[in-house]
Amino acid sequence: MSMGHYAEQRPGFEVTKDWNGADQVMIRSPRGASVLVSLHGGQVVSWRNERGEELLFTSSKAIFKPPKAMRGGIPICFPQFGNCGTLEQHGFARNRIWAVDDEVPPLNQNDNNCKASVDLLLKPSEDDLKCWPHCFEFRLRVSLSTDGDLSLVSRVRNVNGKPFSFSFAYHTYLSVSDISEVRIEGLETLDYLDNLSQRERFTEQGDAITFESEVDRVYVGSPNVIAVLDHEKKRTFIVRKEGLPDTVVWNPWDKKSKTMSDFGDEEYKQMLCVDAAAVERAITLKPGEEWTGKLELSAVASTNCSDHLDYPCS
């Protein structure tokens, strides 16, 4: 089935090309929220609310040319997070061209009634198998609810004859008004691995996490609902996750920003990465086994956000 034919079958689903000729899929909710997903990396590159406001950060200096991953949106880190392994930084999934998956069964019968979605599929190339010799099928469903909430469901299946292990993250670049006015709730008292101190383990002491210098941490065994409060915008992001025990928090601050060619010197003020992840302990799949990791993002007015912390990922 061609992409064009596929698009005709689906309301709120439109296929366009990016700067390099790679397909990207736009999905829209009836109220006007939208998500743009690039088949380069299976990466969400835009998420707008019904007022058309962009909720994800993309660097003005981002490089949109494979094999460079684009700095912004939600890159998929698989089968490695960071440089803690033999593969390229954050693994190869974010640098591969994914396919639209026409064959996928619904995840559950209620799922499609209120969501516009697209299903993508990644299988390893011969080159991938040379550097990471494990056969897998990675299915990604990106959905937009009627209310404009964004959800990503990843399913990784081992179609290999032997077990394999991987780490994973949804490397989510949230757009904020001013990093010094932002705080995170839900990670208090947790242990974290500090990537600025050779992954040494510390315990979070603050009531809420605020930002006044570079932060690069893996909060281990984190709750499945976290809130990111942007005081200036009076907006709160609710991050819900399932199957992903860790939360990575990253902001490069000023010195690190100046060393990154695809990132503006002052752009650290407008972004914060809060990643649903499985980093501390690798996920291991036996032959035929499948793992599922879910992320759901909501953006709500800050006045009524504290109630949301009780909601599980739907």
mmCIF file of C-alpha atoms in Angstrom:
data_model
loop_
_atom_site.group_PDB
_atom_site.id
_atom_site.type_symbol
_atom_site.label_atom_id
_atom_site.label_comp_id
_atom_site.label_asym_id
_atom_site.label_seq_id
_atom_site.Cartn_x
_atom_site.Cartn_y
_atom_site.Cartn_z
ATOM 1 C CA MET A 1 0.000 0.000 0.000
ATOM 2 C CA SER A 2 1.516 3.341 -0.977
ATOM 3 C CA MET A 3 1.871 6.199 1.479
ATOM 4 C CA GLY A 4 -0.574 8.278 -0.545
ATOM 5 C CA HIS A 5 -3.223 5.593 -0.504
ATOM 6 C CA TYR A 6 -2.600 5.048 3.205
ATOM 7 C CA ALA A 7 -3.084 8.750 3.900
ATOM 8 C CA GLU A 8 -6.422 8.819 2.077
ATOM 9 C CA GLN A 9 -7.775 6.182 4.432
ATOM 10 C CA ARG A 10 -7.099 8.197 7.562
ATOM 11 C CA PRO A 11 -8.819 11.416 8.656
ATOM 12 C CA GLY A 12 -6.445 14.007 10.132
ATOM 13 C CA PHE A 13 -3.434 12.318 8.514
ATOM 14 C CA GLU A 14 -1.277 14.033 5.883
ATOM 15 C CA VAL A 15 2.075 13.078 4.342
ATOM 16 C CA THR A 16 4.575 15.754 3.271
ATOM 17 C CA LYS A 17 8.330 15.895 2.581
ATOM 18 C CA ASP A 18 11.006 17.499 4.756
ATOM 19 C CA TRP A 19 14.026 19.497 3.539
ATOM 20 C CA ASN A 20 15.878 16.313 2.569
ATOM 21 C CA GLY A 21 12.979 14.596 0.848
ATOM 22 C CA ALA A 22 12.206 12.270 3.778
ATOM 23 C CA ASP A 23 8.510 11.693 4.387
ATOM 24 C CA GLN A 24 6.914 13.277 7.419
ATOM 25 C CA VAL A 25 3.414 12.621 8.695
ATOM 26 C CA MET A 26 1.188 15.342 10.152
ATOM 27 C CA ILE A 27 -1.665 14.238 12.410
ATOM 28 C CA ARG A 28 -4.298 16.668 13.648
ATOM 29 C CA SER A 29 -6.962 16.572 16.323
ATOM 30 C CA PRO A 30 -10.473 17.870 15.519
ATOM 31 C CA ARG A 31 -9.806 20.931 17.722
ATOM 32 C CA GLY A 32 -6.672 21.923 15.812
ATOM 33 C CA ALA A 33 -3.777 20.463 17.832
ATOM 34 C CA SER A 34 -1.139 18.826 15.625
ATOM 35 C CA VAL A 35 1.903 16.543 15.678
ATOM 36 C CA LEU A 36 4.523 16.228 12.948
ATOM 37 C CA VAL A 37 6.519 12.961 12.825
ATOM 38 C CA SER A 38 9.546 12.521 10.577
ATOM 39 C CA LEU A 39 10.280 9.105 9.124
ATOM 40 C CA HIS A 40 13.930 10.080 9.599
ATOM 41 C CA GLY A 41 14.383 8.657 13.092
ATOM 42 C CA GLY A 42 10.675 8.159 13.782
ATOM 43 C CA GLN A 43 11.146 11.516 15.493
ATOM 44 C CA VAL A 44 8.328 13.789 16.626
ATOM 45 C CA VAL A 45 9.579 17.179 15.372
ATOM 46 C CA SER A 46 6.575 19.343 16.303
ATOM 47 C CA TRP A 47 3.674 19.244 18.792
ATOM 48 C CA ARG A 48 1.309 22.218 18.746
ATOM 49 C CA ASN A 49 -1.730 22.898 20.906
ATOM 50 C CA GLU A 50 -5.099 23.993 19.498
ATOM 51 C CA ARG A 51 -3.924 27.644 19.580
ATOM 52 C CA GLY A 52 -1.013 26.689 17.318
ATOM 53 C CA GLU A 53 1.646 27.204 20.029
ATOM 54 C CA GLU A 54 4.711 24.968 19.656
ATOM 55 C CA LEU A 55 5.252 22.885 22.804
ATOM 56 C CA LEU A 56 8.534 21.197 21.855
ATOM 57 C CA PHE A 57 11.908 22.925 21.491
ATOM 58 C CA THR A 58 13.976 22.696 18.302
ATOM 59 C CA SER A 59 17.310 24.492 18.070
ATOM 60 C CA SER A 60 17.521 27.302 15.516
ATOM 61 C CA LYS A 61 20.877 25.747 14.567
ATOM 62 C CA ALA A 62 19.555 22.186 14.280
ATOM 63 C CA ILE A 63 21.056 20.223 11.403
ATOM 64 C CA PHE A 64 18.349 18.577 9.299
ATOM 65 C CA LYS A 65 20.645 16.353 7.327
ATOM 66 C CA PRO A 66 21.115 12.622 7.846
ATOM 67 C CA PRO A 67 23.117 11.044 9.374
ATOM 68 C CA LYS A 68 23.067 13.889 11.938
ATOM 69 C CA ALA A 69 20.129 13.581 14.350
ATOM 70 C CA MET A 70 18.045 16.749 14.602
ATOM 71 C CA ARG A 71 18.455 18.593 17.911
ATOM 72 C CA GLY A 72 14.933 19.029 19.223
ATOM 73 C CA GLY A 73 11.524 17.385 19.313
ATOM 74 C CA ILE A 74 11.575 13.817 20.656
ATOM 75 C CA PRO A 75 14.463 11.722 19.325
ATOM 76 C CA ILE A 76 14.184 7.980 20.062
ATOM 77 C CA CYS A 77 17.315 6.698 21.842
ATOM 78 C CA PHE A 78 17.653 2.965 21.022
ATOM 79 C CA PRO A 79 19.307 0.496 21.536
ATOM 80 C CA GLN A 80 21.711 2.644 23.583
ATOM 81 C CA PHE A 81 21.303 5.795 25.652
ATOM 82 C CA GLY A 82 24.182 8.288 25.697
ATOM 83 C CA ASN A 83 27.632 6.898 25.043
ATOM 84 C CA CYS A 84 27.551 4.051 27.585
ATOM 85 C CA GLY A 85 28.218 1.354 25.013
ATOM 86 C CA THR A 86 29.857 0.523 21.714
ATOM 87 C CA LEU A 87 27.366 2.295 19.426
ATOM 88 C CA GLU A 88 27.086 5.893 18.278
ATOM 89 C CA GLN A 89 25.751 8.398 20.839
ATOM 90 C CA HIS A 90 22.124 7.487 21.740
ATOM 91 C CA GLY A 91 22.106 4.479 19.353
ATOM 92 C CA PHE A 92 21.143 4.288 15.687
ATOM 93 C CA ALA A 93 17.311 4.373 15.671
ATOM 94 C CA ARG A 94 17.168 8.189 15.537
ATOM 95 C CA ASN A 95 19.324 8.188 12.375
ATOM 96 C CA ARG A 96 17.451 5.558 10.355
ATOM 97 C CA ILE A 97 14.565 5.935 7.919
ATOM 98 C CA TRP A 98 11.487 4.258 9.396
ATOM 99 C CA ALA A 99 8.549 2.849 7.430
ATOM 100 C CA VAL A 100 4.850 3.520 7.879
ATOM 101 C CA ASP A 101 3.430 0.280 9.300
ATOM 102 C CA ASP A 102 0.167 -0.652 7.569
ATOM 103 C CA GLU A 103 -0.164 -4.080 9.153
ATOM 104 C CA VAL A 104 -0.359 -3.124 12.805
ATOM 105 C CA PRO A 105 -3.354 -4.333 14.846
ATOM 106 C CA PRO A 106 -4.936 -1.826 17.263
ATOM 107 C CA LEU A 107 -3.226 -1.767 20.666
ATOM 108 C CA ASN A 108 -6.677 -1.966 22.213
ATOM 109 C CA GLN A 109 -10.130 -1.487 20.813
ATOM 110 C CA ASN A 110 -10.809 1.799 22.611
ATOM 111 C CA ASP A 111 -7.562 3.359 21.486
ATOM 112 C CA ASN A 112 -8.593 4.512 18.016
ATOM 113 C CA ASN A 113 -11.968 6.012 18.891
ATOM 114 C CA CYS A 114 -10.601 9.282 20.257
ATOM 115 C CA LYS A 115 -7.084 9.457 18.809
ATOM 116 C CA ALA A 116 -5.538 10.314 15.475
ATOM 117 C CA SER A 117 -2.420 8.162 15.111
ATOM 118 C CA VAL A 118 0.357 6.934 12.859
ATOM 119 C CA ASP A 119 2.214 3.622 13.158
ATOM 120 C CA LEU A 120 5.890 3.355 12.224
ATOM 121 C CA LEU A 121 8.205 0.355 11.942
ATOM 122 C CA LEU A 122 11.982 -0.035 12.150
ATOM 123 C CA LYS A 123 13.873 -3.237 11.361
ATOM 124 C CA PRO A 124 17.693 -3.504 11.392
ATOM 125 C CA SER A 125 19.629 -3.058 8.165
ATOM 126 C CA GLU A 126 22.587 -5.259 7.271
ATOM 127 C CA ASP A 127 24.902 -2.487 8.476
ATOM 128 C CA ASP A 128 23.011 -2.255 11.790
ATOM 129 C CA LEU A 129 23.418 -6.005 12.301
ATOM 130 C CA LYS A 130 27.181 -5.672 11.823
ATOM 131 C CA CYS A 131 27.499 -3.224 14.716
ATOM 132 C CA TRP A 132 24.607 -4.600 16.847
ATOM 133 C CA PRO A 133 23.953 -8.240 15.808
ATOM 134 C CA HIS A 134 20.378 -8.635 17.077
ATOM 135 C CA CYS A 135 17.211 -9.009 15.002
ATOM 136 C CA PHE A 136 14.353 -6.857 16.272
ATOM 137 C CA GLU A 137 11.109 -5.232 15.180
ATOM 138 C CA PHE A 138 10.497 -1.786 16.679
ATOM 139 C CA ARG A 139 6.924 -0.531 16.311
ATOM 140 C CA LEU A 140 6.109 3.049 17.276
ATOM 141 C CA ARG A 141 2.604 4.467 17.516
ATOM 142 C CA VAL A 142 2.338 8.266 17.774
ATOM 143 C CA SER A 143 -1.147 9.478 18.751
ATOM 144 C CA LEU A 144 -2.904 12.751 19.404
ATOM 145 C CA SER A 145 -5.994 12.750 21.630
ATOM 146 C CA THR A 146 -9.051 14.950 21.097
ATOM 147 C CA ASP A 147 -7.696 17.186 23.890
ATOM 148 C CA GLY A 148 -4.330 17.510 22.138
ATOM 149 C CA ASP A 149 -2.378 15.158 24.433
ATOM 150 C CA LEU A 150 0.549 13.450 22.704
ATOM 151 C CA SER A 151 1.303 9.785 23.269
ATOM 152 C CA LEU A 152 4.104 7.559 22.010
ATOM 153 C CA VAL A 153 3.963 3.790 22.428
ATOM 154 C CA SER A 154 7.101 1.817 21.553
ATOM 155 C CA ARG A 155 7.028 -1.959 21.186
ATOM 156 C CA VAL A 156 10.323 -3.784 20.685
ATOM 157 C CA ARG A 157 10.141 -7.489 19.793
ATOM 158 C CA ASN A 158 13.033 -9.936 19.805
ATOM 159 C CA VAL A 159 12.836 -11.907 16.546
ATOM 160 C CA ASN A 160 16.323 -13.274 17.205
ATOM 161 C CA GLY A 161 17.366 -16.774 18.234
ATOM 162 C CA LYS A 162 19.024 -15.494 21.413
ATOM 163 C CA PRO A 163 18.336 -12.900 24.122
ATOM 164 C CA PHE A 164 19.476 -9.297 23.755
ATOM 165 C CA SER A 165 19.575 -6.229 26.013
ATOM 166 C CA PHE A 166 19.093 -2.532 25.272
ATOM 167 C CA SER A 167 18.612 0.840 26.917
ATOM 168 C CA PHE A 168 16.028 3.360 25.760
ATOM 169 C CA ALA A 169 14.811 6.946 26.133
ATOM 170 C CA TYR A 170 12.253 9.327 24.669
ATOM 171 C CA HIS A 171 14.696 12.294 24.598
ATOM 172 C CA THR A 172 11.983 14.939 25.026
ATOM 173 C CA TYR A 173 12.937 18.598 24.428
ATOM 174 C CA LEU A 174 10.246 20.679 26.146
ATOM 175 C CA SER A 175 9.866 24.341 25.173
ATOM 176 C CA VAL A 176 9.968 26.657 28.207
ATOM 177 C CA SER A 177 9.862 30.450 28.569
ATOM 178 C CA ASP A 178 12.869 30.800 30.902
ATOM 179 C CA ILE A 179 14.724 27.858 32.496
ATOM 180 C CA SER A 180 15.310 29.854 35.708
ATOM 181 C CA GLU A 181 11.502 30.025 36.147
ATOM 182 C CA VAL A 182 10.936 26.279 35.723
ATOM 183 C CA ARG A 183 10.626 23.568 38.343
ATOM 184 C CA ILE A 184 10.015 19.824 38.265
ATOM 185 C CA GLU A 185 7.772 18.090 40.799
ATOM 186 C CA GLY A 186 7.684 14.340 41.369
ATOM 187 C CA LEU A 187 11.411 13.541 41.640
ATOM 188 C CA GLU A 188 11.931 14.669 45.260
ATOM 189 C CA THR A 189 13.967 12.344 47.562
ATOM 190 C CA LEU A 190 14.946 10.051 44.655
ATOM 191 C CA ASP A 191 18.404 8.712 43.947
ATOM 192 C CA TYR A 192 20.016 9.942 40.741
ATOM 193 C CA LEU A 193 23.137 9.150 38.721
ATOM 194 C CA ASP A 194 25.022 12.367 37.995
ATOM 195 C CA ASN A 195 26.550 12.316 34.511
ATOM 196 C CA LEU A 196 28.620 15.379 35.471
ATOM 197 C CA SER A 197 30.337 13.267 38.198
ATOM 198 C CA GLN A 198 31.071 9.981 36.352
ATOM 199 C CA ARG A 199 27.558 8.690 37.071
ATOM 200 C CA GLU A 200 28.084 8.883 40.841
ATOM 201 C CA ARG A 201 24.900 8.205 42.809
ATOM 202 C CA PHE A 202 23.357 11.011 44.890
ATOM 203 C CA THR A 203 20.001 11.566 46.612
ATOM 204 C CA GLU A 204 17.836 14.533 45.561
ATOM 205 C CA GLN A 205 17.542 16.950 48.498
ATOM 206 C CA GLY A 206 15.294 19.676 47.056
ATOM 207 C CA ASP A 207 11.526 20.015 47.511
ATOM 208 C CA ALA A 208 11.311 20.557 43.760
ATOM 209 C CA ILE A 209 14.045 20.644 41.138
ATOM 210 C CA THR A 210 14.991 24.117 39.900
ATOM 211 C CA PHE A 211 17.783 25.208 37.548
ATOM 212 C CA GLU A 212 20.733 27.533 38.022
ATOM 213 C CA SER A 213 23.556 25.561 36.328
ATOM 214 C CA GLU A 214 24.169 22.586 34.030
ATOM 215 C CA VAL A 215 22.139 19.477 34.940
ATOM 216 C CA ASP A 216 22.582 15.973 33.484
ATOM 217 C CA ARG A 217 21.008 13.349 35.727
ATOM 218 C CA VAL A 218 19.278 9.967 35.599
ATOM 219 C CA TYR A 219 16.646 9.744 38.351
ATOM 220 C CA VAL A 220 16.224 6.022 39.010
ATOM 221 C CA GLY A 221 12.982 4.286 39.974
ATOM 222 C CA SER A 222 11.024 7.469 39.292
ATOM 223 C CA PRO A 223 7.232 7.771 39.588
ATOM 224 C CA ASN A 224 5.089 7.337 36.482
ATOM 225 C CA VAL A 225 3.744 10.917 36.645
ATOM 226 C CA ILE A 226 5.972 14.002 36.759
ATOM 227 C CA ALA A 227 5.070 17.698 36.404
ATOM 228 C CA VAL A 228 7.210 20.391 34.760
ATOM 229 C CA LEU A 229 5.942 23.828 35.837
ATOM 230 C CA ASP A 230 6.721 26.894 33.718
ATOM 231 C CA HIS A 231 5.829 29.866 35.939
ATOM 232 C CA GLU A 232 6.250 32.550 33.308
ATOM 233 C CA LYS A 233 4.012 30.819 30.745
ATOM 234 C CA LYS A 234 1.657 29.623 33.504
ATOM 235 C CA ARG A 235 1.822 26.247 31.764
ATOM 236 C CA THR A 236 2.517 22.809 33.200
ATOM 237 C CA PHE A 237 3.644 19.776 31.255
ATOM 238 C CA ILE A 238 2.408 16.496 32.724
ATOM 239 C CA VAL A 239 4.725 13.617 31.789
ATOM 240 C CA ARG A 240 3.207 10.142 32.211
ATOM 241 C CA LYS A 241 5.181 6.985 31.499
ATOM 242 C CA GLU A 242 4.903 3.207 31.636
ATOM 243 C CA GLY A 243 7.568 0.520 31.302
ATOM 244 C CA LEU A 244 10.278 3.182 31.727
ATOM 245 C CA PRO A 245 11.599 3.250 35.301
ATOM 246 C CA ASP A 246 13.992 6.202 34.968
ATOM 247 C CA THR A 247 13.714 9.918 34.210
ATOM 248 C CA VAL A 248 16.615 11.784 32.607
ATOM 249 C CA VAL A 249 16.796 15.546 33.251
ATOM 250 C CA TRP A 250 19.170 17.603 31.091
ATOM 251 C CA ASN A 251 19.961 21.259 30.489
ATOM 252 C CA PRO A 252 23.406 22.149 29.076
ATOM 253 C CA TRP A 253 23.538 25.714 30.528
ATOM 254 C CA ASP A 254 25.852 28.309 29.017
ATOM 255 C CA LYS A 255 29.350 26.753 28.812
ATOM 256 C CA LYS A 256 28.233 23.441 27.302
ATOM 257 C CA SER A 257 25.892 25.267 24.880
ATOM 258 C CA LYS A 258 28.845 27.118 23.377
ATOM 259 C CA THR A 259 30.558 23.798 22.559
ATOM 260 C CA MET A 260 27.577 22.401 20.564
ATOM 261 C CA SER A 261 27.609 23.373 16.874
ATOM 262 C CA ASP A 262 23.890 22.594 16.421
ATOM 263 C CA PHE A 263 22.712 24.598 19.445
ATOM 264 C CA GLY A 264 22.527 28.375 19.963
ATOM 265 C CA ASP A 265 24.659 29.876 22.763
ATOM 266 C CA GLU A 266 21.594 31.217 24.630
ATOM 267 C CA GLU A 267 19.051 28.538 23.707
ATOM 268 C CA TYR A 268 19.513 26.629 26.972
ATOM 269 C CA LYS A 269 17.160 29.221 28.504
ATOM 270 C CA GLN A 270 14.262 28.065 26.296
ATOM 271 C CA MET A 271 14.507 24.269 26.698
ATOM 272 C CA LEU A 272 14.537 21.426 29.162
ATOM 273 C CA CYS A 273 14.913 17.722 28.406
ATOM 274 C CA VAL A 274 12.812 15.435 30.616
ATOM 275 C CA ASP A 275 13.141 11.898 29.258
ATOM 276 C CA ALA A 276 11.113 8.819 30.139
ATOM 277 C CA ALA A 277 13.889 6.218 30.016
ATOM 278 C CA ALA A 278 15.281 2.811 30.887
ATOM 279 C CA VAL A 279 18.964 3.543 31.488
ATOM 280 C CA GLU A 280 20.202 2.292 34.850
ATOM 281 C CA ARG A 281 19.237 -1.321 34.139
ATOM 282 C CA ALA A 282 19.113 -2.644 30.588
ATOM 283 C CA ILE A 283 15.922 -4.246 29.297
ATOM 284 C CA THR A 284 16.503 -7.884 28.300
ATOM 285 C CA LEU A 285 14.230 -9.725 25.867
ATOM 286 C CA LYS A 286 14.241 -13.465 25.321
ATOM 287 C CA PRO A 287 13.515 -14.778 21.796
ATOM 288 C CA GLY A 288 9.912 -13.898 20.861
ATOM 289 C CA GLU A 289 9.435 -11.546 23.821
ATOM 290 C CA GLU A 290 8.121 -7.997 23.405
ATOM 291 C CA TRP A 291 8.679 -4.906 25.562
ATOM 292 C CA THR A 292 6.353 -1.897 25.641
ATOM 293 C CA GLY A 293 7.309 1.612 26.767
ATOM 294 C CA LYS A 294 4.751 4.429 26.832
ATOM 295 C CA LEU A 295 5.029 8.206 27.091
ATOM 296 C CA GLU A 296 2.065 10.575 27.348
ATOM 297 C CA LEU A 297 2.515 14.362 27.373
ATOM 298 C CA SER A 298 -0.143 16.906 28.332
ATOM 299 C CA ALA A 299 0.196 20.685 28.531
ATOM 300 C CA VAL A 300 -2.275 22.319 30.925
ATOM 301 C CA ALA A 301 -2.803 25.728 32.495
ATOM 302 C CA SER A 302 -0.793 25.742 35.750
ATOM 303 C CA THR A 303 -3.770 26.749 37.880
ATOM 304 C CA ASN A 304 -5.367 23.313 37.636
ATOM 305 C CA CYS A 305 -2.419 20.980 37.258
ATOM 306 C CA SER A 306 -1.844 19.426 40.655
ATOM 307 C CA ASP A 307 -4.880 17.159 40.226
ATOM 308 C CA HIS A 308 -3.203 15.569 37.187
ATOM 309 C CA LEU A 309 -0.432 14.005 39.261
ATOM 310 C CA ASP A 310 -2.844 11.312 40.397
ATOM 311 C CA TYR A 311 -3.726 10.143 36.883
ATOM 312 C CA PRO A 312 -2.021 7.035 35.483
ATOM 313 C CA CYS A 313 -0.906 6.783 31.865
ATOM 314 C CA SER A 314 -4.020 5.820 29.900
#
